[in-house]
Amino acid sequence: MESSSPSDSSIYCEKDVPKTVNSWKKYHLESIGIFYDDKVSTISDITTLLKGQIAPKSREIYCKLPDIMQIIIEFTKQLLQFSYKSQYIELYLAEEVSSIFSKFESSVDKFKLKDTNGFLENKSNDRVFRRWTTYTADFLLYLRVFIARLQNVSYSCDMTARKGCFTQLFMSFMNMFLLRAEIGDAYKGEITVKGRRISGIPDVRFPCFSAYNKTIQVVTVAEVKHKSSFCKSGKNCSFSVHDLSDAVLGQHGAQLLIERKNSYFKPAVSGIICIGTCFYLLNIEEEKYVSLQDKVIENRKPSKILYTRPYNFLNAADRCEILELCFWLGYLQLNAYKEMEL
C-alpha cells in the first residue's frame, strides 16, 4: 500500500492516538502528519543528512573518521568475507564459524607483527584496535552460539526465545563498530501527542553521555523483528517500506518520535529496523514537534521518515556497504563519552 505526503493544506484524521507505542499503526503516524517516504534512500543519503546535523564548528572533528578507523574498515572487509543466506542459517554448522574465528585471530596477530607504519604504537590507536578485535571476536563467538541454538528444534519454535537470540546477535554485530548497546527496558521514553501521554520502549538503544550538558543522548534506536529478518536484501531487491506491516511501521515511527528529544542528531533521529537491517531517519523541526502536543494539531506541514533498502549483515557484500556509517556512529559514541582522544 503506497503512502504519499499531502500538501500543507490537507486535513489529517484527528482520532485519539494510542497511549503505548505497541498499539500504534502507520495510520496513527499519518494522522499527525508523519509519513514514510515513497522512495528508498541510499546509505550515502542517510549519512549525509546525519552529518549535516553536526554543528559546523565540530564537523572537521566529528564528520571524518580517523586513520585507524579507516584501516579497521578495510581490515574488516578483508577478514570477514563470509556470507550466509540467513533464511537457511540453521543448516550451517557452528564449526564453520569456529574456522572463521581462527582465521580472524591469526590475521590479527599477523597484522600486529607487520605494523610497519607504527599505527599501533599510538596508545589511542592501540586501544581502538584492541576493542575492535575483542568485539569482533565476541560477535563471531556468539554467531556460533546463535547457529547452534537455531539447530535445536524445540528452541527454534519458541518465538520469544528466537527474538531474544536475534536481538543478542544484532547487538553483538553492532558492538563490533564500537557501539555500546542498551536494552530498551533500561529506560521508558514518553512524549505528549494530541494532549495524550505516549510511552514506549525500543528493543535496543545506543546511548551516549554528553560532556557538554551532562545529559544522555541517543545515537540510534533499533527494533528487532526476527520472523521476517533478511527476507529481502541485495542491491537489486525490489523493496518498498510499505510492504512491511502497518504495526511495524507505526511502532517504529512512534518510537523514533519519542527518542527525538534526546537524539544526538536533533531535530533528526536515526533508527534501525532489523528486518534485513534497514536504516531510518526521522527529521521533525522544533515547531512541528511542539505542535504535536496540542489536542488539535495546527501545524499541518508533513514530516517524512527516510529509509534505506534492507542490508543483510550476514552477507559480505551488504555488510561492506554499511561499514562506514556504522563505524562513524561508533566513533561519535566514543567521542561523546570522552573516554579517548582519537
PDB file of C-alpha atoms in Angstrom, residues 154-338:
ATOM      1  CA  SER A 154      12.316 -27.026  20.338  1.00  0.00           C
ATOM      2  CA  TYR A 155      14.290 -23.801  20.775  1.00  0.00           C
ATOM      3  CA  SER A 156      13.754 -22.618  17.201  1.00  0.00           C
ATOM      4  CA  CYS A 157       9.979 -22.982  17.610  1.00  0.00           C
ATOM      5  CA  ASP A 158       9.929 -20.688  20.644  1.00  0.00           C
ATOM      6  CA  MET A 159       9.233 -17.267  19.105  1.00  0.00           C
ATOM      7  CA  THR A 160      10.130 -15.329  22.262  1.00  0.00           C
ATOM      8  CA  ALA A 161      13.469 -17.122  22.528  1.00  0.00           C
ATOM      9  CA  ARG A 162      14.142 -16.625  18.812  1.00  0.00           C
ATOM     10  CA  LYS A 163      13.591 -12.897  19.094  1.00  0.00           C
ATOM     11  CA  GLY A 164      15.914 -12.752  22.097  1.00  0.00           C
ATOM     12  CA  CYS A 165      18.531 -14.653  20.125  1.00  0.00           C
ATOM     13  CA  PHE A 166      18.222 -12.355  17.095  1.00  0.00           C
ATOM     14  CA  THR A 167      18.397  -9.310  19.368  1.00  0.00           C
ATOM     15  CA  GLN A 168      21.604 -10.547  21.001  1.00  0.00           C
ATOM     16  CA  LEU A 169      23.141 -11.306  17.599  1.00  0.00           C
ATOM     17  CA  PHE A 170      22.250  -7.822  16.346  1.00  0.00           C
ATOM     18  CA  MET A 171      23.718  -6.198  19.478  1.00  0.00           C
ATOM     19  CA  SER A 172      26.909  -8.258  19.116  1.00  0.00           C
ATOM     20  CA  PHE A 173      27.200  -7.215  15.484  1.00  0.00           C
ATOM     21  CA  MET A 174      26.736  -3.505  16.247  1.00  0.00           C
ATOM     22  CA  ASN A 175      29.202  -3.783  19.134  1.00  0.00           C
ATOM     23  CA  MET A 176      31.811  -4.658  16.503  1.00  0.00           C
ATOM     24  CA  PHE A 177      31.605  -0.996  15.414  1.00  0.00           C
ATOM     25  CA  LEU A 178      32.429   0.115  18.980  1.00  0.00           C
ATOM     26  CA  LEU A 179      28.740   0.889  19.548  1.00  0.00           C
ATOM     27  CA  ARG A 180      27.615   0.155  23.096  1.00  0.00           C
ATOM     28  CA  ALA A 181      24.075  -1.164  23.178  1.00  0.00           C
ATOM     29  CA  GLU A 182      21.485  -0.772  25.905  1.00  0.00           C
ATOM     30  CA  ILE A 183      18.391  -2.971  26.195  1.00  0.00           C
ATOM     31  CA  GLY A 184      15.364  -0.757  25.653  1.00  0.00           C
ATOM     32  CA  ASP A 185      13.830  -1.770  29.001  1.00  0.00           C
ATOM     33  CA  ALA A 186      16.513   0.284  30.752  1.00  0.00           C
ATOM     34  CA  TYR A 187      14.514   3.443  30.095  1.00  0.00           C
ATOM     35  CA  LYS A 188      10.898   4.156  29.128  1.00  0.00           C
ATOM     36  CA  GLY A 189      10.547   7.249  26.966  1.00  0.00           C
ATOM     37  CA  GLU A 190       7.478   9.477  26.876  1.00  0.00           C
ATOM     38  CA  ILE A 191       6.039  12.253  24.736  1.00  0.00           C
ATOM     39  CA  THR A 192       2.757  14.163  24.628  1.00  0.00           C
ATOM     40  CA  VAL A 193       0.829  13.801  21.361  1.00  0.00           C
ATOM     41  CA  LYS A 194      -2.600  15.395  20.883  1.00  0.00           C
ATOM     42  CA  GLY A 195      -2.750  16.047  24.610  1.00  0.00           C
ATOM     43  CA  ARG A 196      -2.136  12.369  25.462  1.00  0.00           C
ATOM     44  CA  ARG A 197       0.945  10.968  27.180  1.00  0.00           C
ATOM     45  CA  ILE A 198       2.524   8.342  24.929  1.00  0.00           C
ATOM     46  CA  SER A 199       5.136   5.901  26.230  1.00  0.00           C
ATOM     47  CA  GLY A 200       7.338   3.368  24.516  1.00  0.00           C
ATOM     48  CA  ILE A 201      10.371   1.129  24.890  1.00  0.00           C
ATOM     49  CA  PRO A 202      12.529   0.110  21.897  1.00  0.00           C
ATOM     50  CA  ASP A 203      14.239  -3.259  21.669  1.00  0.00           C
ATOM     51  CA  VAL A 204      17.709  -1.699  21.662  1.00  0.00           C
ATOM     52  CA  ARG A 205      19.080   1.784  22.223  1.00  0.00           C
ATOM     53  CA  PHE A 206      22.594   3.133  21.588  1.00  0.00           C
ATOM     54  CA  PRO A 207      23.063   5.970  24.110  1.00  0.00           C
ATOM     55  CA  CYS A 208      25.960   8.274  24.810  1.00  0.00           C
ATOM     56  CA  PHE A 209      26.712  10.760  27.549  1.00  0.00           C
ATOM     57  CA  SER A 210      27.173  14.383  26.545  1.00  0.00           C
ATOM     58  CA  ALA A 211      30.015  16.019  28.447  1.00  0.00           C
ATOM     59  CA  TYR A 212      28.669  19.426  27.412  1.00  0.00           C
ATOM     60  CA  ASN A 213      25.243  19.433  29.029  1.00  0.00           C
ATOM     61  CA  LYS A 214      25.513  16.352  31.257  1.00  0.00           C
ATOM     62  CA  THR A 215      22.654  14.569  29.501  1.00  0.00           C
ATOM     63  CA  ILE A 216      22.204  11.170  27.905  1.00  0.00           C
ATOM     64  CA  GLN A 217      21.745  11.359  24.144  1.00  0.00           C
ATOM     65  CA  VAL A 218      20.743   8.659  21.683  1.00  0.00           C
ATOM     66  CA  VAL A 219      22.899   7.854  18.654  1.00  0.00           C
ATOM     67  CA  THR A 220      20.367   5.443  17.174  1.00  0.00           C
ATOM     68  CA  VAL A 221      17.440   3.272  18.269  1.00  0.00           C
ATOM     69  CA  ALA A 222      16.589  -0.201  16.957  1.00  0.00           C
ATOM     70  CA  GLU A 223      13.694  -2.617  16.673  1.00  0.00           C
ATOM     71  CA  VAL A 224      14.373  -6.302  16.011  1.00  0.00           C
ATOM     72  CA  LYS A 225      11.755  -8.214  14.015  1.00  0.00           C
ATOM     73  CA  HIS A 226      13.046 -11.766  13.753  1.00  0.00           C
ATOM     74  CA  LYS A 227      10.324 -13.560  11.780  1.00  0.00           C
ATOM     75  CA  SER A 228      10.928 -11.663   8.545  1.00  0.00           C
ATOM     76  CA  SER A 229      14.608 -10.973   9.039  1.00  0.00           C
ATOM     77  CA  PHE A 230      16.645 -10.666   5.872  1.00  0.00           C
ATOM     78  CA  CYS A 231      13.643 -11.587   3.702  1.00  0.00           C
ATOM     79  CA  LYS A 232      14.802  -9.100   1.075  1.00  0.00           C
ATOM     80  CA  SER A 233      18.321  -7.835   0.605  1.00  0.00           C
ATOM     81  CA  GLY A 234      20.864  -7.119  -2.089  1.00  0.00           C
ATOM     82  CA  LYS A 235      21.266  -4.198  -4.469  1.00  0.00           C
ATOM     83  CA  ASN A 236      18.643  -5.487  -6.880  1.00  0.00           C
ATOM     84  CA  CYS A 237      15.917  -6.260  -4.351  1.00  0.00           C
ATOM     85  CA  SER A 238      12.557  -4.630  -5.122  1.00  0.00           C
ATOM     86  CA  PHE A 239      11.947  -3.246  -1.659  1.00  0.00           C
ATOM     87  CA  SER A 240       9.147  -0.967  -0.532  1.00  0.00           C
ATOM     88  CA  VAL A 241       8.787   0.008   3.103  1.00  0.00           C
ATOM     89  CA  HIS A 242       5.033  -0.181   2.605  1.00  0.00           C
ATOM     90  CA  ASP A 243       5.380  -3.972   2.230  1.00  0.00           C
ATOM     91  CA  LEU A 244       6.051  -4.109   5.970  1.00  0.00           C
ATOM     92  CA  SER A 245       3.087  -4.375   8.296  1.00  0.00           C
ATOM     93  CA  ASP A 246       1.282  -1.233   9.418  1.00  0.00           C
ATOM     94  CA  ALA A 247       2.044  -2.275  13.010  1.00  0.00           C
ATOM     95  CA  VAL A 248       5.827  -2.461  12.464  1.00  0.00           C
ATOM     96  CA  LEU A 249       5.873   0.908  10.695  1.00  0.00           C
ATOM     97  CA  GLY A 250       3.609   2.572  13.238  1.00  0.00           C
ATOM     98  CA  GLN A 251       5.533   1.307  16.252  1.00  0.00           C
ATOM     99  CA  HIS A 252       8.954   2.208  14.867  1.00  0.00           C
ATOM    100  CA  GLY A 253       7.839   5.665  13.746  1.00  0.00           C
ATOM    101  CA  ALA A 254       6.292   6.385  17.142  1.00  0.00           C
ATOM    102  CA  GLN A 255       9.451   5.203  18.915  1.00  0.00           C
ATOM    103  CA  LEU A 256      11.579   7.486  16.745  1.00  0.00           C
ATOM    104  CA  LEU A 257       9.294  10.345  17.728  1.00  0.00           C
ATOM    105  CA  ILE A 258       9.746   9.553  21.426  1.00  0.00           C
ATOM    106  CA  GLU A 259      13.544   9.333  21.148  1.00  0.00           C
ATOM    107  CA  ARG A 260      13.774  12.587  19.181  1.00  0.00           C
ATOM    108  CA  LYS A 261      14.141  14.856  22.234  1.00  0.00           C
ATOM    109  CA  ASN A 262      17.320  13.006  23.281  1.00  0.00           C
ATOM    110  CA  SER A 263      18.671  12.449  19.780  1.00  0.00           C
ATOM    111  CA  TYR A 264      22.314  13.227  19.128  1.00  0.00           C
ATOM    112  CA  PHE A 265      21.176  14.490  15.714  1.00  0.00           C
ATOM    113  CA  LYS A 266      18.185  16.571  16.831  1.00  0.00           C
ATOM    114  CA  PRO A 267      15.935  17.654  15.092  1.00  0.00           C
ATOM    115  CA  ALA A 268      16.641  14.374  13.278  1.00  0.00           C
ATOM    116  CA  VAL A 269      16.683  10.945  14.926  1.00  0.00           C
ATOM    117  CA  SER A 270      18.167   7.801  13.414  1.00  0.00           C
ATOM    118  CA  GLY A 271      16.756   4.313  13.781  1.00  0.00           C
ATOM    119  CA  ILE A 272      17.142   0.740  12.597  1.00  0.00           C
ATOM    120  CA  ILE A 273      14.563  -1.954  11.966  1.00  0.00           C
ATOM    121  CA  CYS A 274      16.394  -5.253  11.945  1.00  0.00           C
ATOM    122  CA  ILE A 275      14.447  -6.863   9.122  1.00  0.00           C
ATOM    123  CA  GLY A 276      17.441  -7.208   6.893  1.00  0.00           C
ATOM    124  CA  THR A 277      18.791  -4.184   8.799  1.00  0.00           C
ATOM    125  CA  CYS A 278      17.129  -1.075   7.341  1.00  0.00           C
ATOM    126  CA  PHE A 279      18.311   2.350   8.447  1.00  0.00           C
ATOM    127  CA  TYR A 280      15.654   5.001   9.110  1.00  0.00           C
ATOM    128  CA  LEU A 281      15.805   8.753   9.625  1.00  0.00           C
ATOM    129  CA  LEU A 282      13.007  10.939  11.001  1.00  0.00           C
ATOM    130  CA  ASN A 283      13.507  14.703  10.794  1.00  0.00           C
ATOM    131  CA  ILE A 284      10.975  16.846  12.695  1.00  0.00           C
ATOM    132  CA  GLU A 285      11.587  20.559  13.084  1.00  0.00           C
ATOM    133  CA  GLU A 286      11.029  22.104  16.519  1.00  0.00           C
ATOM    134  CA  GLU A 287       7.839  23.984  15.566  1.00  0.00           C
ATOM    135  CA  LYS A 288       6.222  20.789  14.287  1.00  0.00           C
ATOM    136  CA  TYR A 289       7.466  18.795  17.293  1.00  0.00           C
ATOM    137  CA  VAL A 290       5.986  21.275  19.781  1.00  0.00           C
ATOM    138  CA  SER A 291       2.680  21.423  17.888  1.00  0.00           C
ATOM    139  CA  LEU A 292       2.182  17.655  18.279  1.00  0.00           C
ATOM    140  CA  GLN A 293       1.426  18.175  21.961  1.00  0.00           C
ATOM    141  CA  ASP A 294      -1.741  20.155  21.206  1.00  0.00           C
ATOM    142  CA  LYS A 295      -5.078  18.336  21.217  1.00  0.00           C
ATOM    143  CA  VAL A 296      -5.771  19.709  17.741  1.00  0.00           C
ATOM    144  CA  ILE A 297      -2.627  19.870  15.635  1.00  0.00           C
ATOM    145  CA  GLU A 298      -2.372  23.224  13.900  1.00  0.00           C
ATOM    146  CA  ASN A 299       0.962  22.702  12.176  1.00  0.00           C
ATOM    147  CA  ARG A 300      -0.016  20.766   9.053  1.00  0.00           C
ATOM    148  CA  LYS A 301       3.409  20.606   7.454  1.00  0.00           C
ATOM    149  CA  PRO A 302       4.176  16.901   6.898  1.00  0.00           C
ATOM    150  CA  SER A 303       7.379  15.245   8.093  1.00  0.00           C
ATOM    151  CA  LYS A 304       8.996  12.311   6.320  1.00  0.00           C
ATOM    152  CA  ILE A 305      10.700   9.189   7.565  1.00  0.00           C
ATOM    153  CA  LEU A 306      13.501   8.247   5.187  1.00  0.00           C
ATOM    154  CA  TYR A 307      14.769   4.675   4.931  1.00  0.00           C
ATOM    155  CA  THR A 308      17.289   2.524   3.082  1.00  0.00           C
ATOM    156  CA  ARG A 309      16.906  -0.819   1.400  1.00  0.00           C
ATOM    157  CA  PRO A 310      17.427  -3.855   3.657  1.00  0.00           C
ATOM    158  CA  TYR A 311      21.008  -4.906   4.359  1.00  0.00           C
ATOM    159  CA  ASN A 312      21.762  -8.455   5.466  1.00  0.00           C
ATOM    160  CA  PHE A 313      24.646  -8.198   7.929  1.00  0.00           C
ATOM    161  CA  LEU A 314      25.366 -11.901   7.395  1.00  0.00           C
ATOM    162  CA  ASN A 315      26.089 -11.190   3.716  1.00  0.00           C
ATOM    163  CA  ALA A 316      29.596  -9.938   2.913  1.00  0.00           C
ATOM    164  CA  ALA A 317      28.607  -7.538   0.113  1.00  0.00           C
ATOM    165  CA  ASP A 318      25.783  -5.958   2.121  1.00  0.00           C
ATOM    166  CA  ARG A 319      27.977  -5.756   5.209  1.00  0.00           C
ATOM    167  CA  CYS A 320      30.646  -3.811   3.326  1.00  0.00           C
ATOM    168  CA  GLU A 321      28.132  -1.135   2.326  1.00  0.00           C
ATOM    169  CA  ILE A 322      27.146  -0.293   5.902  1.00  0.00           C
ATOM    170  CA  LEU A 323      30.606  -0.409   7.498  1.00  0.00           C
ATOM    171  CA  GLU A 324      31.425   3.287   7.186  1.00  0.00           C
ATOM    172  CA  LEU A 325      28.104   4.524   8.600  1.00  0.00           C
ATOM    173  CA  CYS A 326      28.189   2.057  11.491  1.00  0.00           C
ATOM    174  CA  PHE A 327      31.813   2.818  12.381  1.00  0.00           C
ATOM    175  CA  TRP A 328      31.031   6.539  12.214  1.00  0.00           C
ATOM    176  CA  LEU A 329      28.152   6.115  14.678  1.00  0.00           C
ATOM    177  CA  GLY A 330      30.514   4.190  16.946  1.00  0.00           C
ATOM    178  CA  TYR A 331      33.107   6.950  16.609  1.00  0.00           C
ATOM    179  CA  LEU A 332      30.527   9.560  17.653  1.00  0.00           C
ATOM    180  CA  GLN A 333      29.519   7.499  20.668  1.00  0.00           C
ATOM    181  CA  LEU A 334      33.143   7.106  21.754  1.00  0.00           C
ATOM    182  CA  ASN A 335      33.808  10.822  21.376  1.00  0.00           C
ATOM    183  CA  ALA A 336      30.691  11.786  23.304  1.00  0.00           C
ATOM    184  CA  TYR A 337      31.841   9.659  26.228  1.00  0.00           C
ATOM    185  CA  LYS A 338      35.209  11.438  26.092  1.00  0.00           C
TER     186      LYS A 338
END
